[in-house]
GROMACS .gro file of C-alpha atoms in nm:
model
  367
    1MET     CA    1  11.383 -10.028   5.831
    2ALA     CA    2  11.233  -9.690   5.751
    3ASP     CA    3  11.210  -9.783   5.384
    4SER     CA    4  11.037 -10.106   5.477
    5ALA     CA    5  10.785  -9.924   5.695
    6ALA     CA    6  10.715  -9.679   5.415
    7ALA     CA    7  10.662  -9.966   5.173
    8VAL     CA    8  10.416 -10.130   5.411
    9ALA     CA    9  10.231  -9.804   5.456
   10ALA     CA   10  10.214  -9.752   5.081
   11ALA     CA   11  10.086 -10.104   5.030
   12ALA     CA   12   9.819 -10.051   5.295
   13LYS     CA   13   9.704  -9.723   5.144
   14PRO     CA   14   9.357  -9.776   4.996
   15VAL     CA   15   9.315  -9.741   4.621
   16PRO     CA   16   9.104  -9.431   4.545
   17LEU     CA   17   8.748  -9.512   4.442
   18LEU     CA   18   8.688  -9.514   4.066
   19LYS     CA   19   9.044  -9.396   4.002
   20ASP     CA   20   9.036  -9.500   3.636
   21GLU     CA   21   8.668  -9.426   3.579
   22LEU     CA   22   8.637  -9.061   3.677
   23ASP     CA   23   8.759  -8.726   3.540
   24ILE     CA   24   8.764  -8.400   3.733
   25VAL     CA   25   8.661  -8.104   3.515
   26ILE     CA   26   8.770  -7.752   3.615
   27PRO     CA   27   8.689  -7.431   3.425
   28THR     CA   28   8.933  -7.149   3.496
   29ILE     CA   29   9.091  -6.820   3.391
   30ARG     CA   30   9.373  -6.831   3.648
   31ASN     CA   31   9.655  -7.042   3.788
   32LEU     CA   32   9.524  -7.344   3.974
   33ASP     CA   33   9.698  -7.295   4.307
   34PHE     CA   34   9.378  -7.406   4.481
   35LEU     CA   35   9.464  -7.764   4.381
   36GLU     CA   36   9.731  -7.777   4.652
   37MET     CA   37   9.461  -7.796   4.916
   38TRP     CA   38   9.283  -8.069   4.720
   39ARG     CA   39   9.601  -8.268   4.648
   40PRO     CA   40   9.531  -8.551   4.899
   41PHE     CA   41   9.197  -8.614   4.730
   42PHE     CA   42   9.249  -8.516   4.363
   43GLU     CA   43   9.604  -8.616   4.282
   44PRO     CA   44   9.521  -8.980   4.194
   45TYR     CA   45   9.264  -8.869   3.936
   46HIS     CA   46   9.286  -8.728   3.585
   47LEU     CA   47   9.195  -8.359   3.545
   48ILE     CA   48   9.040  -8.190   3.243
   49ILE     CA   49   9.103  -7.816   3.262
   50VAL     CA   50   8.896  -7.589   3.037
   51GLN     CA   51   9.063  -7.251   3.007
   52ASP     CA   52   8.825  -6.963   2.950
   53GLY     CA   53   8.913  -6.621   2.813
   54ASP     CA   54   9.244  -6.535   2.646
   55PRO     CA   55   9.393  -6.857   2.502
   56SER     CA   56   9.743  -6.704   2.496
   57LYS     CA   57   9.750  -6.678   2.875
   58ILE     CA   58   9.956  -6.947   3.046
   59ILE     CA   59   9.766  -7.137   3.315
   60ARG     CA   60   9.995  -7.292   3.573
   61VAL     CA   61   9.901  -7.624   3.730
   62PRO     CA   62  10.089  -7.751   4.038
   63ASP     CA   63  10.335  -8.032   3.978
   64GLY     CA   64  10.222  -8.390   4.028
   65PHE     CA   65   9.875  -8.366   3.876
   66ASP     CA   66   9.776  -8.568   3.570
   67TYR     CA   67   9.587  -8.332   3.342
   68GLU     CA   68   9.499  -8.214   2.996
   69LEU     CA   69   9.419  -7.850   2.923
   70TYR     CA   70   9.197  -7.708   2.651
   71ASN     CA   71   9.171  -7.341   2.558
   72ARG     CA   72   8.945  -7.167   2.308
   73ASN     CA   73   9.178  -7.242   2.020
   74ASP     CA   74   9.161  -7.613   2.103
   75ILE     CA   75   8.783  -7.603   2.126
   76ASN     CA   76   8.759  -7.434   1.786
   77LYS     CA   77   9.003  -7.684   1.635
   78ILE     CA   78   8.826  -7.990   1.772
   79LEU     CA   79   8.465  -7.885   1.714
   80GLY     CA   80   8.502  -7.661   1.409
   81PRO     CA   81   8.179  -7.470   1.337
   82LYS     CA   82   8.006  -7.659   1.618
   83ALA     CA   83   8.229  -7.475   1.870
   84SER     CA   84   7.958  -7.207   1.858
   85CYS     CA   85   7.763  -7.412   2.113
   86ILE     CA   86   8.037  -7.371   2.377
   87SER     CA   87   8.009  -7.051   2.581
   88PHE     CA   88   8.297  -6.801   2.591
   89LYS     CA   89   8.395  -6.587   2.890
   90ASP     CA   90   8.169  -6.789   3.115
   91SER     CA   91   8.222  -7.095   3.334
   92ALA     CA   92   7.961  -7.270   3.118
   93CYS     CA   93   8.259  -7.362   2.899
   94ARG     CA   94   8.319  -7.647   3.147
   95CYS     CA   95   8.073  -7.864   2.959
   96PHE     CA   96   8.332  -7.902   2.682
   97GLY     CA   97   8.526  -8.109   2.936
   98TYR     CA   98   8.226  -8.336   2.979
   99MET     CA   99   8.217  -8.387   2.603
  100VAL     CA  100   8.584  -8.482   2.556
  101SER     CA  101   8.607  -8.704   2.862
  102LYS     CA  102   8.608  -9.077   2.802
  103LYS     CA  103   8.535  -9.174   3.162
  104LYS     CA  104   8.210  -9.301   3.310
  105TYR     CA  105   8.191  -9.038   3.585
  106ILE     CA  106   8.256  -8.663   3.604
  107TYR     CA  107   8.319  -8.440   3.903
  108THR     CA  108   8.329  -8.066   3.840
  109ILE     CA  109   8.438  -7.795   4.080
  110ASP     CA  110   8.512  -7.422   4.064
  111ASP     CA  111   8.858  -7.285   4.133
  112ASP     CA  112   8.738  -7.076   4.430
  113CYS     CA  113   8.614  -7.382   4.617
  114PHE     CA  114   8.832  -7.520   4.896
  115VAL     CA  115   8.822  -7.823   5.123
  116ALA     CA  116   8.557  -7.784   5.393
  117LYS     CA  117   8.560  -7.934   5.743
  118ASP     CA  118   8.282  -8.125   5.912
  119PRO     CA  119   8.162  -8.026   6.262
  120SER     CA  120   8.435  -8.243   6.418
  121GLY     CA  121   8.704  -8.051   6.231
  122LYS     CA  122   8.785  -8.333   5.989
  123MET     CA  123   8.861  -8.236   5.629
  124ILE     CA  124   8.582  -8.349   5.396
  125ASN     CA  125   8.673  -8.564   5.099
  126ALA     CA  126   8.399  -8.427   4.876
  127LEU     CA  127   8.488  -8.649   4.584
  128GLN     CA  128   8.458  -8.967   4.791
  129GLN     CA  129   8.110  -8.868   4.912
  130HIS     CA  130   7.996  -8.789   4.559
  131ILE     CA  131   8.113  -9.131   4.448
  132LYS     CA  132   7.919  -9.294   4.731
  133ASN     CA  133   7.610  -9.101   4.626
  134LEU     CA  134   7.644  -9.209   4.263
  135LEU     CA  135   7.709  -9.574   4.345
  136CYS     CA  136   7.399  -9.602   4.565
  137PRO     CA  137   7.044  -9.605   4.423
  138SER     CA  138   6.804  -9.314   4.440
  139THR     CA  139   6.440  -9.319   4.550
  140PRO     CA  140   6.252  -9.058   4.340
  141PHE     CA  141   5.910  -9.227   4.348
  142PHE     CA  142   5.846  -9.224   4.724
  143PHE     CA  143   6.006  -8.997   4.985
  144ASN     CA  144   6.191  -9.164   5.272
  145THR     CA  145   6.168  -8.951   5.587
  146LEU     CA  146   6.509  -9.077   5.706
  147TYR     CA  147   6.656  -8.932   5.386
  148ASP     CA  148   6.893  -9.165   5.200
  149PRO     CA  149   6.795  -9.515   5.317
  150TYR     CA  150   7.118  -9.666   5.182
  151THR     CA  151   7.337  -9.458   5.416
  152GLU     CA  152   7.496  -9.637   5.710
  153GLY     CA  153   7.268  -9.609   6.012
  154ALA     CA  154   6.954  -9.544   5.806
  155ASP     CA  155   6.695  -9.759   5.633
  156PHE     CA  156   6.349  -9.744   5.484
  157VAL     CA  157   6.091  -9.631   5.735
  158ARG     CA  158   5.768  -9.810   5.821
  159GLY     CA  159   5.518  -9.773   5.539
  160TYR     CA  160   5.774  -9.749   5.260
  161PRO     CA  161   5.660  -9.976   4.975
  162PHE     CA  162   5.877 -10.287   4.946
  163SER     CA  163   5.828 -10.283   4.570
  164LEU     CA  164   6.022  -9.954   4.550
  165ARG     CA  165   6.308 -10.037   4.784
  166GLU     CA  166   6.550 -10.138   4.511
  167GLY     CA  167   6.554  -9.777   4.395
  168VAL     CA  168   6.680  -9.656   4.057
  169PRO     CA  169   7.028  -9.573   3.925
  170THR     CA  170   7.165  -9.238   4.044
  171ALA     CA  171   7.261  -9.006   3.759
  172VAL     CA  172   7.350  -8.689   3.951
  173SER     CA  173   7.504  -8.604   4.289
  174HIS     CA  174   7.456  -8.237   4.375
  175GLY     CA  175   7.677  -8.110   4.658
  176LEU     CA  176   7.646  -7.798   4.873
  177TRP     CA  177   7.869  -7.522   5.010
  178LEU     CA  178   7.972  -7.371   5.340
  179ASN     CA  179   8.066  -7.004   5.382
  180ILE     CA  180   7.950  -6.810   5.069
  181PRO     CA  181   7.598  -6.926   4.973
  182ASP     CA  182   7.498  -6.962   4.609
  183TYR     CA  183   7.258  -6.668   4.605
  184ASP     CA  184   7.121  -6.462   4.317
  185ALA     CA  185   7.221  -6.097   4.291
  186PRO     CA  186   6.915  -5.942   4.466
  187THR     CA  187   6.962  -6.174   4.764
  188GLN     CA  188   7.335  -6.098   4.769
  189LEU     CA  189   7.258  -5.726   4.780
  190VAL     CA  190   7.019  -5.747   5.076
  191LYS     CA  191   7.229  -6.004   5.265
  192PRO     CA  192   7.591  -5.906   5.188
  193LEU     CA  193   7.733  -6.049   5.509
  194GLU     CA  194   7.536  -6.372   5.524
  195ARG     CA  195   7.741  -6.690   5.542
  196ASN     CA  196   7.622  -7.049   5.544
  197GLN     CA  197   7.749  -7.217   5.861
  198ARG     CA  198   7.485  -7.490   5.875
  199TYR     CA  199   7.625  -7.837   5.816
  200VAL     CA  200   7.336  -8.077   5.757
  201ASP     CA  201   7.447  -8.439   5.759
  202ALA     CA  202   7.201  -8.564   5.501
  203VAL     CA  203   7.163  -8.680   5.144
  204LEU     CA  204   6.820  -8.702   4.986
  205THR     CA  205   6.670  -8.791   4.651
  206ILE     CA  206   6.486  -8.508   4.477
  207PRO     CA  207   6.136  -8.649   4.412
  208LYS     CA  208   6.007  -8.716   4.064
  209GLY     CA  209   5.826  -8.414   3.923
  210THR     CA  210   6.021  -8.169   4.140
  211LEU     CA  211   6.270  -7.928   3.982
  212PHE     CA  212   6.570  -7.778   4.163
  213PRO     CA  213   6.830  -7.505   4.102
  214MET     CA  214   7.142  -7.705   4.018
  215CYS     CA  215   7.476  -7.545   4.104
  216GLY     CA  216   7.779  -7.650   3.899
  217MET     CA  217   8.052  -7.565   4.149
  218ASN     CA  218   8.035  -7.897   4.340
  219LEU     CA  219   7.867  -8.150   4.114
  220ALA     CA  220   7.917  -8.510   4.006
  221PHE     CA  221   7.729  -8.721   3.755
  222ASP     CA  222   7.728  -9.048   3.570
  223ARG     CA  223   7.837  -8.946   3.222
  224GLU     CA  224   7.710  -9.266   3.063
  225LEU     CA  225   7.364  -9.223   3.214
  226ILE     CA  226   7.304  -8.850   3.165
  227GLY     CA  227   7.612  -8.690   3.006
  228PRO     CA  228   7.454  -8.569   2.679
  229ALA     CA  229   7.200  -8.363   2.877
  230MET     CA  230   7.468  -8.181   3.081
  231TYR     CA  231   7.484  -7.890   2.841
  232PHE     CA  232   7.536  -7.559   3.021
  233GLY     CA  233   7.376  -7.356   2.744
  234LEU     CA  234   7.479  -7.031   2.575
  235MET     CA  235   7.604  -6.784   2.833
  236GLY     CA  236   7.863  -6.510   2.866
  237ASP     CA  237   8.018  -6.322   2.574
  238GLY     CA  238   7.763  -6.219   2.313
  239GLN     CA  239   7.466  -6.358   2.507
  240PRO     CA  240   7.193  -6.164   2.691
  241ILE     CA  241   7.213  -6.375   3.006
  242GLY     CA  242   7.464  -6.530   3.244
  243ARG     CA  243   7.475  -6.731   3.567
  244TYR     CA  244   7.190  -6.956   3.449
  245ASP     CA  245   7.413  -7.212   3.281
  246ASP     CA  246   7.412  -7.478   3.552
  247MET     CA  247   7.047  -7.419   3.637
  248TRP     CA  248   6.942  -7.458   3.274
  249ALA     CA  249   7.133  -7.786   3.259
  250GLY     CA  250   6.974  -7.896   3.586
  251TRP     CA  251   6.620  -7.833   3.464
  252CYS     CA  252   6.684  -8.024   3.143
  253VAL     CA  253   6.856  -8.306   3.331
  254LYS     CA  254   6.579  -8.340   3.588
  255VAL     CA  255   6.302  -8.362   3.325
  256ILE     CA  256   6.500  -8.627   3.139
  257CYS     CA  257   6.590  -8.822   3.454
  258ASP     CA  258   6.223  -8.828   3.554
  259HIS     CA  259   6.130  -8.956   3.209
  260LEU     CA  260   6.400  -9.226   3.198
  261GLY     CA  261   6.359  -9.338   3.559
  262LEU     CA  262   6.692  -9.205   3.692
  263GLY     CA  263   6.768  -9.041   4.024
  264VAL     CA  264   6.915  -8.708   4.139
  265LYS     CA  265   7.058  -8.665   4.489
  266THR     CA  266   7.139  -8.347   4.679
  267GLY     CA  267   7.302  -8.270   5.015
  268LEU     CA  268   7.643  -8.398   5.118
  269PRO     CA  269   7.922  -8.332   5.039
  270TYR     CA  270   8.008  -7.976   5.133
  271ILE     CA  271   8.290  -7.767   4.993
  272TRP     CA  272   8.412  -7.428   5.127
  273HIS     CA  273   8.308  -7.156   4.883
  274SER     CA  274   8.574  -6.894   4.945
  275LYS     CA  275   8.484  -6.593   4.735
  276ALA     CA  276   8.165  -6.394   4.685
  277SER     CA  277   8.122  -6.266   4.329
  278ASN     CA  278   8.030  -5.901   4.271
  279PRO     CA  279   7.650  -5.867   4.314
  280PHE     CA  280   7.630  -5.568   4.076
  281VAL     CA  281   7.810  -5.760   3.802
  282ASN     CA  282   7.587  -6.058   3.877
  283LEU     CA  283   7.275  -5.844   3.850
  284ARG     CA  284   7.373  -5.732   3.500
  285LYS     CA  285   7.416  -6.098   3.404
  286GLU     CA  286   7.101  -6.223   3.574
  287TYR     CA  287   6.839  -5.952   3.537
  288LYS     CA  288   6.672  -6.095   3.225
  289GLY     CA  289   6.685  -6.445   3.372
  290ILE     CA  290   6.512  -6.325   3.689
  291PHE     CA  291   6.211  -6.228   3.474
  292TRP     CA  292   6.241  -6.516   3.228
  293GLN     CA  293   6.257  -6.785   3.495
  294GLU     CA  294   5.895  -6.714   3.587
  295GLU     CA  295   5.808  -6.860   3.247
  296ILE     CA  296   6.099  -7.105   3.215
  297ILE     CA  297   6.007  -7.293   3.532
  298PRO     CA  298   5.641  -7.355   3.435
  299PHE     CA  299   5.767  -7.468   3.094
  300PHE     CA  300   5.987  -7.736   3.249
  301GLN     CA  301   5.721  -7.829   3.504
  302SER     CA  302   5.478  -7.907   3.224
  303ALA     CA  303   5.730  -8.054   2.978
  304ALA     CA  304   5.639  -8.408   2.871
  305LEU     CA  305   5.853  -8.641   2.662
  306PRO     CA  306   5.699  -8.908   2.437
  307LYS     CA  307   5.753  -9.277   2.503
  308ASP     CA  308   5.974  -9.321   2.199
  309CYS     CA  309   6.233  -9.094   2.363
  310THR     CA  310   6.432  -9.384   2.505
  311THR     CA  311   6.781  -9.230   2.508
  312VAL     CA  312   6.920  -8.910   2.659
  313GLN     CA  313   6.996  -8.779   2.311
  314LYS     CA  314   6.641  -8.837   2.186
  315CYS     CA  315   6.503  -8.674   2.501
  316TYR     CA  316   6.729  -8.373   2.464
  317ILE     CA  317   6.646  -8.320   2.098
  318GLU     CA  318   6.274  -8.339   2.178
  319LEU     CA  319   6.323  -8.091   2.463
  320SER     CA  320   6.505  -7.854   2.227
  321LYS     CA  321   6.205  -7.862   1.993
  322GLN     CA  322   5.976  -7.770   2.281
  323VAL     CA  323   6.211  -7.489   2.385
  324LYS     CA  324   6.197  -7.346   2.032
  325ASP     CA  325   5.820  -7.385   2.012
  326LYS     CA  326   5.729  -7.240   2.351
  327LEU     CA  327   6.013  -7.032   2.492
  328SER     CA  328   6.112  -6.847   2.175
  329LYS     CA  329   5.794  -6.647   2.238
  330VAL     CA  330   5.957  -6.518   2.557
  331ASP     CA  331   6.269  -6.395   2.377
  332PRO     CA  332   6.449  -6.472   2.048
  333TYR     CA  333   6.745  -6.590   2.259
  334PHE     CA  334   6.563  -6.919   2.320
  335ASP     CA  335   6.540  -6.986   1.949
  336LYS     CA  336   6.918  -6.955   1.935
  337LEU     CA  337   6.956  -7.168   2.248
  338ALA     CA  338   6.735  -7.442   2.103
  339ASP     CA  339   6.957  -7.456   1.793
  340ALA     CA  340   7.266  -7.472   2.015
  341MET     CA  341   7.114  -7.766   2.203
  342ILE     CA  342   7.093  -7.958   1.875
  343THR     CA  343   7.449  -7.858   1.783
  344TRP     CA  344   7.567  -7.979   2.124
  345ILE     CA  345   7.414  -8.323   2.072
  346GLU     CA  346   7.562  -8.348   1.724
  347ALA     CA  347   7.907  -8.255   1.856
  348TRP     CA  348   7.870  -8.496   2.149
  349ASP     CA  349   7.785  -8.785   1.919
  350GLU     CA  350   8.070  -8.702   1.682
  351LEU     CA  351   8.330  -8.695   1.958
  352ASN     CA  352   8.195  -8.999   2.137
  353THR     CA  353   8.231  -9.249   1.857
  354PRO     CA  354   8.541  -9.457   1.781
  355THR     CA  355   8.628  -9.227   1.490
  356GLY     CA  356   8.549  -8.908   1.679
  357ALA     CA  357   8.765  -9.011   1.972
  358ALA     CA  358   9.076  -8.991   1.754
  359THR     CA  359   9.022  -8.621   1.682
  360LYS     CA  360   9.104  -8.506   2.035
  361ALA     CA  361   9.416  -8.289   2.050
  362PRO     CA  362   9.463  -8.133   2.394
  363ASN     CA  363   9.682  -7.831   2.453
  364GLY     CA  364   9.907  -7.896   2.752
  365LYS     CA  365  10.034  -8.218   2.895
  366ALA     CA  366   9.850  -8.541   2.948
  367LYS     CA  367  10.005  -8.833   3.130
   0.00000   0.00000   0.00000
């Protein structure tokens, strides 16, 4: 009888959304014990783990998860000379996971992010909310004052043009964090004890022409729509800047989404960010970026892509040319970054063709 009841319960258990269409990408330098908390939500999905730092270190993954693991040796083997575009000793290495994935959707999360609870105390299935965001249209051309009009209990308000109510495909779902806010080093230093306890039950489309600081620790995107633009730049070892990897990608992505008529959402879901990074270490990584961003942001605000840029790759290559032309005057680093952007696209295209797909050789187990 008990076995029968268990069978009925198993049969009634809903199939996870996009189970065979989504990869979870995790950059790490440590054992992934944090996955135990995420097991109810992540276990049905395939994980791509990108190991940063010492490739000889053994990364332990809890039993029961379906995963493949890549370290620096694997990256060098798969990409050859083009591996130079993948950052080392920086979480920006996660974008290698985006490149080798063969799924339509990606969710990426940091290993210090835990399951959050909503105001009622219920555990938040962040992945499920991201999927809902991606599967619903965005409204970048006209702001809806009730936020996401496709959410249950909401709709388009009076005065919203009917011609725009179909929306556009959503390329990016940008989630938020409770507990440790995603602050820059100067803000961390003046507000060392500040914690984010505000749970705002809202999702909204970032309007066309508006940039935002994208955070990579709780992020999902449609790989087929925007994947080639999700390059997290050159950061970490040997580079003059860090902690701008996700924001650089976000600025590039937003310009390209605006050009191609795609949407970016931000808001729900929340995760629990458990650990504050060292603000003094962060300041050493960020200090040049803090000055540079005053010129980077106006560059992206004024960036225009020609009409013949009809694919993400064409848009990204054009953007790289503009980076080289205009930002290399700020610092020679941007000349190097522009070249890396081209290398990234070349590597992406090589790996994402029928012949390139056969060159994958993960280190670790894959089920």
